[in-house]
Amino acid sequence: MNGVVILGAGHAGSQLAVSLRAEGYGGPVTLIDASDALPYHKPPLSKTFLMDPEARPQPLRAAQAYEAAGVMRLTGRVDAIDPAARTVTLAGRLLPYDDLVLATGARNRMLPDLAGAANVHCLRDLADAQRLRDALPGAQRVTVIGGGFIGLETAAALAGTGRSVTVLEAAPRVLARVAAPETSARVEATLAGLGVTLRTGWVGRGWRRESDRVTAIQGDGEEIACDLVLVGIGAEADTALARAAGIACNRGILTDAGLRTGAPHVWAIGDAAETPHWQLDGAAVRIESVQNATDQARHLARQLATGWTEPFRTVPWFWSDIGPLKLQIAGLAARADRRILRDEGARMAVFHLEGDRLVAVETLGSPADHMLARQMLEAGRTPPDGVLLEGPAAIKGWLAAA
Amino acid sequence: MPMITFVEPDGTLREVPALAGESLMAAATRANVAGIIGECGGSAMCATCHCYLVSGDLPAPGPLEAETIEFVAQNTRPESRLTCQITATEALEGLVLQVAPR
């Protein structure tokens, strides 16, 4: 028995490894990653880890947890996978499997012109975070390219340290692809209050370089001088091994609702997977979140351990800590055609509806609304607009009564 | 380095050292305390680090912690806490927390 081989020890791969055993899987479990670091939480890398030079990465679970589950952790680069022979090539050595799970995650997009410059950074894994943290002492003027989650979380964290922080965003507002205009406005106001300079609608014209450093970002008729540049313009699924093996990929590695790829005995989970979604009538979507990674891992663990098979179906949820703001999102707003705003200042909720059906909820500073949103979406229930507008107590009461 | 005692779901007592400044959830996961998952990494999102305060003094939960306990945690009690929201200090020496069932 060759067991399950998992490529990638991020949130998804690590969860799958221990969940397989918890579900009663009896065969070998091998977890392979390019890094030998004990698998760690990624979200703190843009916040607490960055701010404290002494901080260590926060392990997802103790080393003993893998030992207790009989998980073999291997470090190295996987050069190829061969679904026909059911092998992976790890550092030139062939490793056979019964089932292979691609939990290869995503890679940051980089602006090609900036790649390789000594003071240009991106932020995804521990190596990125360490490199950025090491560079901070010499960086007074920080420019963040991209007003997405990573960029804004980092900008907020750095603004509190006396640095001059500028965020450049091409869209008319930050978080334009992922949040309602009301949410963007509140985030922008909060960042401005922290002293972050926001330049939305930014039209990039180039960069000024001196030897191996970028010293200024050029826009229309102006230049923004910088000591350090953080590029946060999104990520792309790491599909290289799958594509090379002839496994169908689109934006991610394509799977069916049971997380199977196009190749027998090969599965994909987490940021790398593009999977049919129940909220989109089965259209495939790639979701980058801790919740999606760990829930897909648990789902697949049960399938591989027990033979049980069901479509993957969870309410997606997500959070971002941007300075003092806690932004929480439940559901997918892609198909919403109207929204309801409840704004009580420190506490705010945006309800996205598709016709009469609630499909997503964004909250700022209101965990109660977020948790209720997850319950409503899970149950497929939508209270009347008036109940949503009234507040969490009313929603809770409506859910209990109806 | 304060020593915190966790009572695991099967009743085992685990005395765990916490580094000043880290959360008690981080200390517990590092020591592999049974039943403390900390899935969200300490953002008060998942309530998988839910414990009951058995003995010792703690500042009252903030609004984020209190609301997450009320709406997410199962088997809540008046002494429910999210250990990811409790920062280790020397003053916590001898604190006893019981891992809540889920």
XYZ file of C-alpha atoms in Angstrom:
504
model
C 0.000 0.000 0.000
C 1.515 3.305 -1.097
C -1.022 5.498 0.603
C -1.830 9.155 0.095
C 0.844 11.577 -1.070
C 0.041 15.252 -0.465
C 1.919 17.959 -2.350
C 2.006 21.197 -0.375
C 1.914 21.627 3.396
C -0.090 24.820 3.679
C -3.417 25.077 5.498
C -5.008 22.538 3.130
C -2.235 19.942 3.003
C -1.545 20.008 6.717
C -5.229 19.676 7.564
C -5.678 16.796 5.143
C -2.719 14.896 6.587
C -4.088 14.857 10.133
C -7.743 14.562 9.095
C -7.056 11.415 7.057
C -5.995 9.657 10.231
C -8.810 11.158 12.270
C -11.236 9.714 9.685
C -9.662 6.293 10.103
C -7.429 6.088 7.039
C -5.053 3.178 7.586
C -2.409 3.600 4.877
C 0.752 5.695 4.747
C 0.317 9.480 4.609
C 3.157 11.502 3.122
C 3.198 15.299 3.231
C 5.695 16.946 0.899
C 6.659 20.601 0.902
C 9.461 22.680 -0.583
C 10.059 24.237 2.838
C 11.123 22.289 5.920
C 9.322 24.720 8.227
C 6.653 23.201 10.447
C 3.433 24.165 8.574
C 2.323 27.564 9.839
C -0.555 30.037 9.838
C -0.295 32.403 6.889
C -2.661 35.247 7.943
C -0.420 36.552 10.786
C 2.458 37.026 8.331
C 1.019 40.366 7.192
C 0.376 41.559 10.760
C 1.866 40.313 14.019
C 4.791 38.481 12.434
C 5.805 41.530 10.419
C 5.627 43.914 13.344
C 7.652 41.953 15.884
C 11.248 41.173 14.888
C 11.294 38.432 17.520
C 8.046 36.787 16.421
C 8.287 33.259 15.161
C 5.896 31.670 12.693
C 2.847 30.252 14.404
C 2.607 26.521 13.685
C -0.738 25.183 12.498
C -0.182 22.271 14.867
C 2.653 20.848 16.898
C 5.198 18.467 15.387
C 3.816 15.790 17.728
C 0.432 16.071 15.992
C 1.958 14.785 12.741
C 3.915 12.112 14.583
C 0.823 10.960 16.446
C -1.050 10.726 13.139
C 1.808 8.803 11.537
C 2.335 11.471 8.889
C 5.675 11.331 7.119
C 6.867 14.871 6.329
C 9.287 15.156 3.441
C 11.068 18.273 2.217
C 11.999 18.839 -1.370
C 10.983 19.962 -4.780
C 8.633 17.755 -6.723
C 9.801 17.730 -10.333
C 6.958 15.813 -11.927
C 3.876 13.725 -11.352
C 2.862 10.756 -13.479
C -0.825 9.864 -13.079
C -0.510 6.838 -15.389
C 2.309 5.280 -13.369
C 0.946 6.751 -10.113
C 4.274 8.216 -9.073
C 5.705 11.580 -8.142
C 9.337 12.480 -8.708
C 10.810 14.054 -5.578
C 14.378 15.281 -5.992
C 15.014 12.675 -8.687
C 13.491 9.816 -6.676
C 10.256 8.074 -7.682
C 7.613 7.906 -5.002
C 4.561 5.715 -5.694
C 1.079 6.632 -4.475
C -2.409 5.218 -4.297
C -3.926 8.693 -4.237
C -2.232 12.000 -4.941
C -3.507 15.319 -3.604
C -2.404 18.569 -5.173
C -2.484 21.206 -2.431
C 0.075 23.351 -4.174
C -1.494 26.710 -3.310
C -0.977 29.892 -5.239
C 1.900 32.148 -6.267
C 1.963 35.914 -6.130
C 1.582 37.846 -9.318
C 4.567 40.095 -9.853
C 5.031 43.060 -12.147
C 7.665 41.758 -14.557
C 9.576 45.046 -14.650
C 9.942 45.041 -10.884
C 10.845 41.416 -10.377
C 14.320 40.976 -8.981
C 14.763 44.528 -7.668
C 16.401 44.458 -4.249
C 13.742 46.533 -2.492
C 10.671 45.063 -4.164
C 8.687 42.579 -2.107
C 5.648 40.389 -2.199
C 3.987 38.576 0.674
C 2.623 35.065 0.685
C 4.839 32.650 2.556
C 7.249 32.700 5.456
C 10.275 33.399 3.262
C 8.531 36.469 1.792
C 7.551 37.702 5.255
C 11.034 37.190 6.658
C 12.623 39.036 3.752
C 10.161 41.911 4.130
C 10.620 42.096 7.900
C 14.389 42.148 7.523
C 14.127 45.053 5.090
C 11.820 47.202 7.218
C 14.431 48.848 9.465
C 15.885 50.689 6.450
C 12.559 51.619 4.904
C 10.896 54.900 5.848
C 8.810 55.390 2.706
C 6.800 52.342 1.766
C 4.724 52.077 -1.401
C 2.141 49.332 -1.694
C 1.026 48.488 -5.206
C -2.483 47.055 -5.077
C -5.374 47.814 -2.739
C -6.313 44.218 -1.969
C -6.319 42.371 1.335
C -2.578 41.713 1.654
C -1.630 45.228 0.648
C -4.125 46.917 2.929
C -3.391 44.712 5.939
C 0.300 45.420 5.561
C -0.226 49.128 4.933
C -2.307 49.421 8.104
C 0.288 47.538 10.134
C 3.174 49.666 8.845
C 1.326 52.962 9.209
C 1.377 52.525 12.973
C 5.178 52.440 12.987
C 5.827 56.018 11.914
C 6.520 55.141 8.318
C 5.129 57.029 5.388
C 2.877 54.516 3.604
C 1.246 55.012 0.210
C -1.170 52.576 -1.449
C -1.573 52.723 -5.230
C -4.711 51.165 -6.677
C -5.754 51.304 -10.323
C -9.467 50.813 -9.602
C -11.579 53.719 -8.356
C -11.698 52.146 -4.872
C -9.831 49.621 -2.758
C -11.153 46.048 -2.517
C -13.162 46.792 -5.647
C -13.355 43.174 -6.775
C -14.264 41.699 -3.430
C -16.358 44.159 -1.429
C -19.265 46.565 -1.726
C -18.576 50.280 -2.262
C -19.780 51.021 1.287
C -17.238 48.584 2.700
C -14.469 50.021 0.564
C -15.354 53.527 1.733
C -15.174 52.543 5.399
C -11.846 50.778 4.879
C -10.466 53.771 2.998
C -11.539 56.176 5.745
C -9.960 53.988 8.397
C -6.683 53.733 6.504
C -6.638 57.495 5.974
C -7.156 57.895 9.717
C -4.106 55.753 10.305
C -2.085 58.093 8.107
C -1.962 55.908 4.997
C -1.979 57.854 1.723
C -4.442 56.222 -0.681
C -4.187 56.814 -4.405
C -7.097 55.124 -6.094
C -7.572 55.424 -9.847
C -3.800 55.372 -10.099
C -2.402 55.258 -13.603
C 1.071 53.760 -13.514
C 3.570 55.174 -15.980
C 6.732 53.421 -14.872
C 9.437 53.344 -12.249
C 12.684 55.064 -11.515
C 15.495 52.623 -10.859
C 18.936 53.186 -9.408
C 21.169 50.148 -9.795
C 19.186 47.259 -8.327
C 16.622 49.381 -6.449
C 13.341 51.017 -7.371
C 13.488 54.557 -6.006
C 10.215 55.980 -7.278
C 6.925 54.949 -8.829
C 5.830 57.177 -11.679
C 2.262 58.159 -12.406
C 0.682 60.815 -14.572
C 2.983 63.791 -14.134
C 4.200 62.794 -10.701
C 6.564 60.519 -8.868
C 6.232 58.811 -5.521
C 9.621 58.238 -3.957
C 10.021 54.994 -2.076
C 12.518 53.003 -0.051
C 10.510 49.795 -0.289
C 7.806 48.505 -2.617
C 5.297 45.818 -1.735
C 3.473 44.331 -4.703
C 0.071 42.953 -3.709
C -1.768 42.425 -6.968
C -3.180 38.983 -6.374
C -2.102 35.455 -6.938
C -2.373 32.642 -9.415
C -2.887 28.974 -8.662
C 0.237 26.887 -8.789
C -0.823 24.552 -11.588
C 2.600 23.803 -13.096
C 2.843 20.135 -12.078
C -0.759 19.439 -13.035
C -0.437 21.073 -16.457
C 2.809 19.260 -17.185
C 1.026 15.989 -16.419
C -1.809 16.848 -18.796
C -4.389 17.455 -16.047
C -7.038 19.967 -17.094
C -6.562 23.423 -15.599
C -8.219 26.755 -16.071
C -7.495 29.452 -13.481
C -6.836 26.582 -11.100
C -6.620 22.813 -11.267
C -10.112 21.808 -12.375
C -11.987 19.391 -10.159
C -15.487 18.015 -9.970
C -17.674 18.698 -6.960
C -15.996 15.797 -5.188
C -12.541 17.412 -5.625
C -11.389 14.894 -8.285
C -9.166 16.249 -11.036
C -9.319 14.961 -14.590
C -6.777 12.252 -13.775
C -7.755 9.123 -11.841
C -6.611 9.067 -8.212
C -5.471 12.688 -8.376
C -7.326 15.274 -6.294
C -6.907 18.998 -5.756
C -7.806 21.176 -2.754
C -7.272 24.677 -1.426
C -6.062 27.750 -3.309
C -4.902 25.624 -6.245
C -8.274 24.004 -6.944
C -11.044 25.350 -9.155
C -14.210 23.605 -8.069
C -17.918 23.774 -8.964
C -19.733 25.909 -6.437
C -23.249 25.357 -5.144
C -23.831 29.111 -4.840
C -23.044 29.595 -8.553
C -25.233 26.834 -10.002
C -22.186 24.624 -10.230
C -19.917 27.079 -12.035
C -16.296 26.457 -11.102
C -14.532 28.920 -8.851
C -11.150 29.187 -7.199
C -11.339 30.449 -3.638
C -8.316 31.652 -1.691
C -9.145 31.327 1.972
C -8.182 29.399 5.065
C -11.753 28.177 5.491
C -11.975 26.819 1.953
C -8.603 25.107 2.294
C -9.340 23.388 5.583
C -12.945 22.479 4.770
C -11.951 20.960 1.429
C -9.197 19.062 3.213
C -11.639 17.612 5.741
C -14.109 16.727 2.994
C -11.464 14.913 0.956
C -10.073 13.168 4.031
C -13.453 11.625 4.694
C -13.808 10.540 1.057
C -10.375 8.935 0.917
C -10.660 7.298 4.319
C -14.180 5.928 4.107
C -15.264 5.789 0.474
C -18.082 8.206 1.339
C -18.673 10.627 -1.482
C -20.622 13.857 -1.530
C -20.306 17.139 -3.388
C -18.240 19.668 -1.468
C -20.650 22.240 -0.137
C -19.805 24.759 2.555
C -20.659 28.400 3.075
C -17.477 30.246 2.147
C -16.229 32.654 4.787
C -13.274 34.893 5.055
C -11.799 37.578 7.241
C -9.275 40.364 6.982
C -7.842 42.356 9.886
C -7.002 45.777 8.484
C -5.575 47.780 11.372
C -8.411 48.127 13.896
C -11.032 46.924 11.403
C -12.261 43.377 11.275
C -13.778 42.716 7.877
C -15.690 39.458 7.587
C -17.327 38.066 4.475
C -19.675 35.084 4.210
C -20.989 33.721 0.929
C -20.278 34.730 -2.666
C -21.638 38.063 -3.868
C -20.839 37.494 -7.549
C -24.467 37.111 -8.637
C -26.075 39.595 -6.290
C -28.303 42.228 -7.876
C -29.103 44.380 -4.867
C -27.781 45.086 -1.411
C -29.001 46.309 1.937
C -26.783 48.422 4.151
C -27.037 48.672 7.920
C -24.507 51.246 9.105
C -24.215 51.936 12.806
C -20.785 53.491 12.655
C -18.463 51.097 14.416
C -20.696 48.213 13.372
C -21.681 47.781 9.759
C -23.269 45.059 7.644
C -23.860 44.829 3.889
C -26.335 42.137 2.811
C -26.076 41.024 -0.812
C -29.209 39.542 -2.372
C -29.936 37.838 -5.653
C -33.595 38.632 -6.075
C -35.158 37.597 -2.785
C -32.317 35.330 -1.790
C -29.453 36.270 0.507
C -26.153 35.265 -1.121
C -23.424 37.076 0.816
C -22.863 39.332 3.807
C -19.975 41.665 4.525
C -19.536 42.912 8.050
C -17.202 45.388 9.668
C -16.884 45.141 13.442
C -19.936 42.927 13.778
C -19.034 39.291 14.423
C -22.643 38.617 15.438
C -23.912 39.544 11.970
C -21.166 37.476 10.373
C -21.977 34.375 12.364
C -25.703 34.779 11.706
C -24.945 35.245 8.009
C -23.210 31.877 7.934
C -26.235 30.279 9.586
C -28.682 31.922 7.171
C -26.653 30.954 4.094
C -26.193 27.416 5.325
C -29.922 27.060 5.905
C -30.816 28.892 2.685
C -33.055 31.286 4.574
C -33.540 34.995 3.969
C -35.351 37.174 6.498
C -37.404 40.165 5.333
C -35.370 43.303 4.633
C -36.751 44.911 7.790
C -35.328 42.151 9.967
C -31.908 42.451 8.346
C -32.007 46.196 8.916
C -33.011 45.899 12.536
C -29.924 44.107 13.824
C -28.405 40.821 15.019
C -30.926 40.300 17.812
C -33.819 40.551 15.346
C -32.138 38.161 12.908
C -31.420 35.701 15.676
C -35.041 35.900 16.824
C -36.374 35.449 13.275
C -34.168 32.399 12.718
C -35.311 30.843 15.973
C -39.010 31.610 15.469
C -39.564 30.716 11.836
C 7.297 32.510 31.378
C 3.916 31.841 33.038
C 2.785 28.238 33.354
C -0.822 27.682 32.311
C -2.730 24.520 33.108
C -5.149 23.135 30.534
C -7.612 20.388 31.403
C -7.958 18.297 28.257
C -11.327 16.796 27.252
C -10.402 13.416 28.794
C -9.429 15.080 32.084
C -5.649 15.025 31.561
C -3.914 18.025 33.157
C -1.351 19.695 30.914
C 0.949 22.356 32.340
C 2.133 24.495 29.428
C 4.662 27.345 29.362
C 3.424 30.497 27.602
C 5.797 33.065 26.139
C 5.071 36.628 27.205
C 3.079 38.327 24.459
C 1.770 35.228 22.731
C -1.831 34.082 23.016
C -2.750 31.178 25.258
C -4.123 29.440 22.136
C -0.668 29.664 20.536
C 0.948 28.240 23.674
C -1.582 25.402 23.768
C -1.294 24.453 20.089
C 2.506 24.486 20.318
C 2.235 22.027 23.188
C -0.359 19.956 21.312
C -3.035 20.357 23.978
C -5.918 18.110 22.937
C -9.023 19.954 21.754
C -7.352 23.336 21.122
C -7.304 23.785 17.340
C -6.958 27.524 16.735
C -7.981 27.095 13.135
C -8.247 30.814 12.352
C -4.834 31.484 13.828
C -6.083 33.813 16.532
C -8.579 36.114 14.815
C -11.591 35.184 16.956
C -13.325 33.674 13.942
C -13.666 29.983 14.630
C -14.010 29.424 18.401
C -11.907 26.257 18.170
C -9.830 27.441 21.144
C -12.831 27.737 23.465
C -12.090 27.033 27.141
C -13.729 27.538 30.505
C -11.880 29.551 33.109
C -11.496 27.241 36.095
C -9.285 29.313 38.376
C -7.276 32.505 38.157
C -8.057 36.097 37.228
C -8.501 37.378 33.698
C -9.618 40.717 32.322
C -13.214 40.514 31.069
C -13.641 39.524 27.399
C -13.700 42.377 24.903
C -16.673 42.827 22.553
C -15.119 40.753 19.745
C -14.433 37.819 22.046
C -17.799 38.068 23.806
C -19.767 38.224 20.556
C -17.883 35.352 18.978
C -18.485 33.226 22.069
C -22.182 34.067 22.003
C -22.680 33.350 18.305
C -20.129 30.670 17.425
C -19.015 28.614 20.357
C -20.955 25.583 21.464
C -21.567 24.556 25.061
C -20.980 28.076 26.295
C -20.966 28.967 29.975
C -20.524 32.226 31.847
C -16.839 31.326 32.269
C -16.311 30.690 28.516
C -13.227 32.288 26.978
C -11.460 32.240 23.620
C -7.843 31.542 24.457
C -6.675 33.211 21.245
C -7.816 36.530 22.721
C -5.868 36.144 25.971
C -2.292 37.406 25.891
C 0.191 35.690 28.164
C 1.662 37.817 30.961
C 3.469 36.880 34.175
C 0.263 37.716 36.033
C -1.369 34.632 34.487
C 0.973 32.211 36.296
C -1.061 29.300 37.617
C -4.157 29.981 35.500
C -6.311 26.891 34.960
C -8.476 26.500 31.848
C -10.656 23.577 30.864
C -10.963 22.782 27.160
C -14.637 23.122 26.216
C -16.340 20.257 24.378
C -17.536 20.839 20.807
